[in-house]
Amino acid sequence: MGSDNKPEDDKSEEPAHKEESDSKKVRERKSTNKSEGEGKVEKESGDAKVAQKEEKKEDKKNSEGSKGAAEEDAGSGLLGLLIWLVMVVVLVGAIALGTLLVMGPEPPAPGAGLQGAPSSVLSHQISGRYIKVKAGDTQMSLFVRTEGNKDARETVLLMHGAGTSSYIYRNVIKPLAGHGTYVVAVDLPGSGLSDKPSSVDLSETGLAEVLNKLIGVMSLR
């Protein structure tokens, strides 16, 4: 009878071993699924981090591009403003130079440049004025002193010689005008209070041309 009970005990132990084995397999399967799930989560998390990094890089790149474009626009605007200012300065300078070339230098005011001179010299200059005359390509200011009525029947033009000026006629200008004439005493170019341009012909022919221009400008007859 002892030998008959042993097989029954073996049969009762088989289901227990089977259940234990099945339970182990289930635990192993759960552990495997958990590991796979954790690996999947970690992968997804890693992919998300990589995507965030790429997105940050793209944002930074776009930001730098926008900043560079803004700086380029600002630089272009500043360069344009600078060019405009230079053009304005050049234009104003050209206008001023053109005006100077056309009008000539402003003649000195009566009494200027003779500080300390004798009173008779100052009186002579203050009594005169400057007339602008252009001879050839040269424009100059000639000092003239006039007396009398411009509409008088006769005009007397007083011209000095070399090394002198209209100052030598200071005492005869008024007496001549008192005889009913229009008196004009002039300082020739290079003499007295007139301009002394180096490009003017001071020969008799050149001075005659200057005097003809002066007569035309003053409408003398």
GROMACS .gro file of C-alpha atoms in nm:
model
  221
    1MET     CA    1   0.000   0.000   0.000
    2GLY     CA    2   0.296   0.229   0.058
    3SER     CA    3   0.395   0.193  -0.301
    4ASP     CA    4   0.041   0.273  -0.421
    5ASN     CA    5   0.023   0.616  -0.240
    6LYS     CA    6   0.351   0.753  -0.386
    7PRO     CA    7   0.226   0.812  -0.739
    8GLU     CA    8  -0.072   1.003  -0.603
    9ASP     CA    9   0.164   1.236  -0.414
   10ASP     CA   10   0.363   1.298  -0.731
   11LYS     CA   11   0.044   1.384  -0.918
   12SER     CA   12  -0.059   1.632  -0.649
   13GLU     CA   13   0.279   1.807  -0.667
   14GLU     CA   14   0.268   1.857  -1.047
   15PRO     CA   15  -0.010   2.124  -1.047
   16ALA     CA   16   0.173   2.317  -0.778
   17HIS     CA   17   0.492   2.322  -0.980
   18LYS     CA   18   0.296   2.421  -1.288
   19GLU     CA   19   0.122   2.708  -1.111
   20GLU     CA   20   0.452   2.828  -0.973
   21SER     CA   21   0.608   2.812  -1.318
   22ASP     CA   22   0.313   2.997  -1.473
   23SER     CA   23   0.331   3.261  -1.202
   24LYS     CA   24   0.702   3.303  -1.268
   25LYS     CA   25   0.640   3.342  -1.638
   26VAL     CA   26   0.373   3.602  -1.570
   27ARG     CA   27   0.612   3.793  -1.344
   28GLU     CA   28   0.887   3.770  -1.602
   29ARG     CA   29   0.644   3.888  -1.874
   30LYS     CA   30   0.533   4.180  -1.656
   31SER     CA   31   0.892   4.264  -1.579
   32THR     CA   32   0.976   4.251  -1.951
   33ASN     CA   33   0.674   4.468  -2.040
   34LYS     CA   34   0.768   4.713  -1.765
   35SER     CA   35   1.124   4.733  -1.891
   36GLU     CA   36   1.001   4.778  -2.246
   37GLY     CA   37   0.757   5.044  -2.126
   38GLU     CA   38   1.026   5.225  -1.933
   39GLY     CA   39   1.258   5.203  -2.233
   40LYS     CA   40   0.986   5.339  -2.457
   41VAL     CA   41   0.920   5.626  -2.215
   42GLU     CA   42   1.290   5.702  -2.192
   43LYS     CA   43   1.317   5.698  -2.571
   44GLU     CA   44   1.018   5.926  -2.609
   45SER     CA   45   1.162   6.155  -2.342
   46GLY     CA   46   1.497   6.158  -2.522
   47ASP     CA   47   1.326   6.231  -2.854
   48ALA     CA   48   1.134   6.517  -2.690
   49LYS     CA   49   1.456   6.662  -2.547
   50VAL     CA   50   1.624   6.637  -2.887
   51ALA     CA   51   1.325   6.807  -3.048
   52GLN     CA   52   1.335   7.084  -2.785
   53LYS     CA   53   1.706   7.136  -2.847
   54GLU     CA   54   1.649   7.154  -3.221
   55GLU     CA   55   1.362   7.397  -3.166
   56LYS     CA   56   1.581   7.615  -2.942
   57LYS     CA   57   1.857   7.609  -3.203
   58GLU     CA   58   1.609   7.712  -3.472
   59ASP     CA   59   1.467   7.990  -3.253
   60LYS     CA   60   1.818   8.114  -3.176
   61LYS     CA   61   1.906   8.104  -3.544
   62ASN     CA   62   1.592   8.298  -3.637
   63SER     CA   63   1.658   8.547  -3.357
   64GLU     CA   64   2.015   8.602  -3.473
   65GLY     CA   65   1.892   8.639  -3.831
   66SER     CA   66   1.634   8.897  -3.725
   67LYS     CA   67   1.894   9.082  -3.519
   68GLY     CA   68   2.139   9.080  -3.809
   69ALA     CA   69   1.872   9.205  -4.047
   70ALA     CA   70   1.779   9.482  -3.803
   71GLU     CA   71   2.144   9.581  -3.765
   72GLU     CA   72   2.187   9.576  -4.142
   73ASP     CA   73   1.880   9.796  -4.187
   74ALA     CA   74   2.006  10.035  -3.920
   75GLY     CA   75   2.349  10.047  -4.085
   76SER     CA   76   2.193  10.113  -4.425
   77GLY     CA   77   1.979  10.391  -4.278
   78LEU     CA   78   2.280  10.553  -4.110
   79LEU     CA   79   2.485  10.527  -4.428
   80GLY     CA   80   2.202  10.683  -4.628
   81LEU     CA   81   2.176  10.970  -4.379
   82LEU     CA   82   2.552  11.026  -4.392
   83ILE     CA   83   2.549  11.033  -4.774
   84TRP     CA   84   2.259  11.280  -4.766
   85LEU     CA   85   2.445  11.510  -4.524
   86VAL     CA   86   2.759  11.498  -4.740
   87MET     CA   87   2.553  11.586  -5.048
   88VAL     CA   88   2.396  11.881  -4.865
   89VAL     CA   89   2.737  12.009  -4.754
   90VAL     CA   90   2.878  11.973  -5.106
   91LEU     CA   91   2.575  12.147  -5.256
   92VAL     CA   92   2.595  12.438  -5.010
   93GLY     CA   93   2.969  12.469  -5.074
   94ALA     CA   94   2.915  12.467  -5.450
   95ILE     CA   95   2.648  12.738  -5.423
   96ALA     CA   96   2.872  12.951  -5.203
   97LEU     CA   97   3.168  12.907  -5.438
   98GLY     CA   98   2.953  12.987  -5.742
   99THR     CA   99   2.819  13.299  -5.574
  100LEU     CA  100   3.172  13.410  -5.487
  101LEU     CA  101   3.294  13.354  -5.842
  102VAL     CA  102   3.000  13.541  -5.994
  103MET     CA  103   2.974  13.827  -5.747
  104GLY     CA  104   3.339  13.859  -5.657
  105PRO     CA  105   3.473  13.941  -5.312
  106GLU     CA  106   3.290  14.202  -5.109
  107PRO     CA  107   3.478  14.533  -5.137
  108PRO     CA  108   3.608  14.682  -4.814
  109ALA     CA  109   3.391  14.934  -4.637
  110PRO     CA  110   3.499  15.298  -4.654
  111GLY     CA  111   3.749  15.369  -4.379
  112ALA     CA  112   3.849  15.003  -4.338
  113GLY     CA  113   4.213  14.904  -4.340
  114LEU     CA  114   4.349  15.256  -4.286
  115GLN     CA  115   4.361  15.275  -3.909
  116GLY     CA  116   4.630  15.519  -3.805
  117ALA     CA  117   4.644  15.687  -4.148
  118PRO     CA  118   4.635  16.068  -4.173
  119SER     CA  119   4.290  16.221  -4.145
  120SER     CA  120   4.311  16.349  -4.504
  121VAL     CA  121   4.358  15.991  -4.630
  122LEU     CA  122   4.066  15.866  -4.421
  123SER     CA  123   3.850  16.153  -4.541
  124HIS     CA  124   3.938  16.074  -4.902
  125GLN     CA  125   3.842  15.708  -4.866
  126ILE     CA  126   3.523  15.778  -4.673
  127SER     CA  127   3.417  16.019  -4.948
  128GLY     CA  128   3.454  15.747  -5.214
  129ARG     CA  129   3.308  15.409  -5.297
  130TYR     CA  130   3.397  15.086  -5.475
  131ILE     CA  131   3.278  14.982  -5.822
  132LYS     CA  132   3.302  14.621  -5.938
  133VAL     CA  133   3.452  14.580  -6.285
  134LYS     CA  134   3.534  14.268  -6.483
  135ALA     CA  135   3.821  14.282  -6.730
  136GLY     CA  136   3.881  13.961  -6.923
  137ASP     CA  137   3.834  13.678  -6.674
  138THR     CA  138   3.924  13.890  -6.371
  139GLN     CA  139   3.673  14.074  -6.156
  140MET     CA  140   3.800  14.353  -5.932
  141SER     CA  141   3.685  14.642  -5.717
  142LEU     CA  142   3.801  14.989  -5.816
  143PHE     CA  143   3.796  15.282  -5.579
  144VAL     CA  144   3.630  15.594  -5.721
  145ARG     CA  145   3.546  15.930  -5.573
  146THR     CA  146   3.275  16.132  -5.741
  147GLU     CA  147   3.151  16.487  -5.701
  148GLY     CA  148   2.881  16.693  -5.871
  149ASN     CA  149   2.567  16.621  -6.066
  150LYS     CA  150   2.578  16.302  -6.272
  151ASP     CA  151   2.343  16.461  -6.526
  152ALA     CA  152   2.581  16.752  -6.585
  153ARG     CA  153   2.672  16.834  -6.946
  154GLU     CA  154   3.034  16.737  -6.894
  155THR     CA  155   3.209  16.458  -6.709
  156VAL     CA  156   3.571  16.484  -6.604
  157LEU     CA  157   3.755  16.154  -6.545
  158LEU     CA  158   4.070  16.208  -6.340
  159MET     CA  159   4.342  15.944  -6.393
  160HIS     CA  160   4.667  15.929  -6.203
  161GLY     CA  161   5.009  15.817  -6.317
  162ALA     CA  162   5.236  15.535  -6.205
  163GLY     CA  163   5.313  15.527  -5.836
  164THR     CA  164   5.028  15.761  -5.735
  165SER     CA  165   4.651  15.743  -5.683
  166SER     CA  166   4.333  15.949  -5.689
  167TYR     CA  167   4.447  16.096  -5.361
  168ILE     CA  168   4.653  16.355  -5.552
  169TYR     CA  169   4.325  16.506  -5.678
  170ARG     CA  170   4.161  16.539  -5.335
  171ASN     CA  171   4.191  16.919  -5.334
  172VAL     CA  172   4.065  16.979  -5.690
  173ILE     CA  173   3.765  16.745  -5.706
  174LYS     CA  174   3.518  16.982  -5.540
  175PRO     CA  175   3.637  17.297  -5.719
  176LEU     CA  176   3.599  17.124  -6.056
  177ALA     CA  177   3.249  17.006  -5.963
  178GLY     CA  178   3.171  17.363  -5.868
  179HIS     CA  179   3.204  17.458  -6.235
  180GLY     CA  180   2.904  17.241  -6.326
  181THR     CA  181   3.085  16.921  -6.418
  182TYR     CA  182   3.056  16.567  -6.289
  183VAL     CA  183   3.398  16.467  -6.153
  184VAL     CA  184   3.519  16.106  -6.122
  185ALA     CA  185   3.859  16.029  -5.970
  186VAL     CA  186   3.961  15.662  -5.993
  187ASP     CA  187   4.236  15.444  -5.850
  188LEU     CA  188   4.364  15.227  -6.134
  189PRO     CA  189   4.413  14.850  -6.072
  190GLY     CA  190   4.716  14.790  -5.853
  191SER     CA  191   4.719  15.144  -5.715
  192GLY     CA  192   4.570  15.332  -5.424
  193LEU     CA  193   4.264  15.168  -5.268
  194SER     CA  194   4.172  14.954  -5.569
  195ASP     CA  195   4.229  14.578  -5.593
  196LYS     CA  196   4.570  14.456  -5.699
  197PRO     CA  197   4.501  14.136  -5.898
  198SER     CA  198   4.813  13.974  -6.040
  199SER     CA  199   4.633  13.856  -6.355
  200VAL     CA  200   4.536  14.204  -6.483
  201ASP     CA  201   4.722  14.355  -6.776
  202LEU     CA  202   4.868  14.682  -6.646
  203SER     CA  203   4.989  14.797  -6.985
  204GLU     CA  204   4.830  15.101  -7.150
  205THR     CA  205   4.605  14.868  -7.349
  206GLY     CA  206   4.502  14.671  -7.040
  207LEU     CA  207   4.430  14.985  -6.834
  208ALA     CA  208   4.232  15.134  -7.123
  209GLU     CA  209   4.013  14.820  -7.125
  210VAL     CA  210   3.956  14.852  -6.749
  211LEU     CA  211   3.860  15.221  -6.784
  212ASN     CA  212   3.618  15.140  -7.068
  213LYS     CA  213   3.454  14.879  -6.845
  214LEU     CA  214   3.431  15.132  -6.560
  215ILE     CA  215   3.274  15.393  -6.789
  216GLY     CA  216   3.017  15.137  -6.901
  217VAL     CA  217   2.933  15.025  -6.546
  218MET     CA  218   2.894  15.384  -6.422
  219SER     CA  219   2.708  15.491  -6.739
  220LEU     CA  220   2.937  15.790  -6.778
  221ARG     CA  221   2.899  16.019  -7.076
   0.00000   0.00000   0.00000
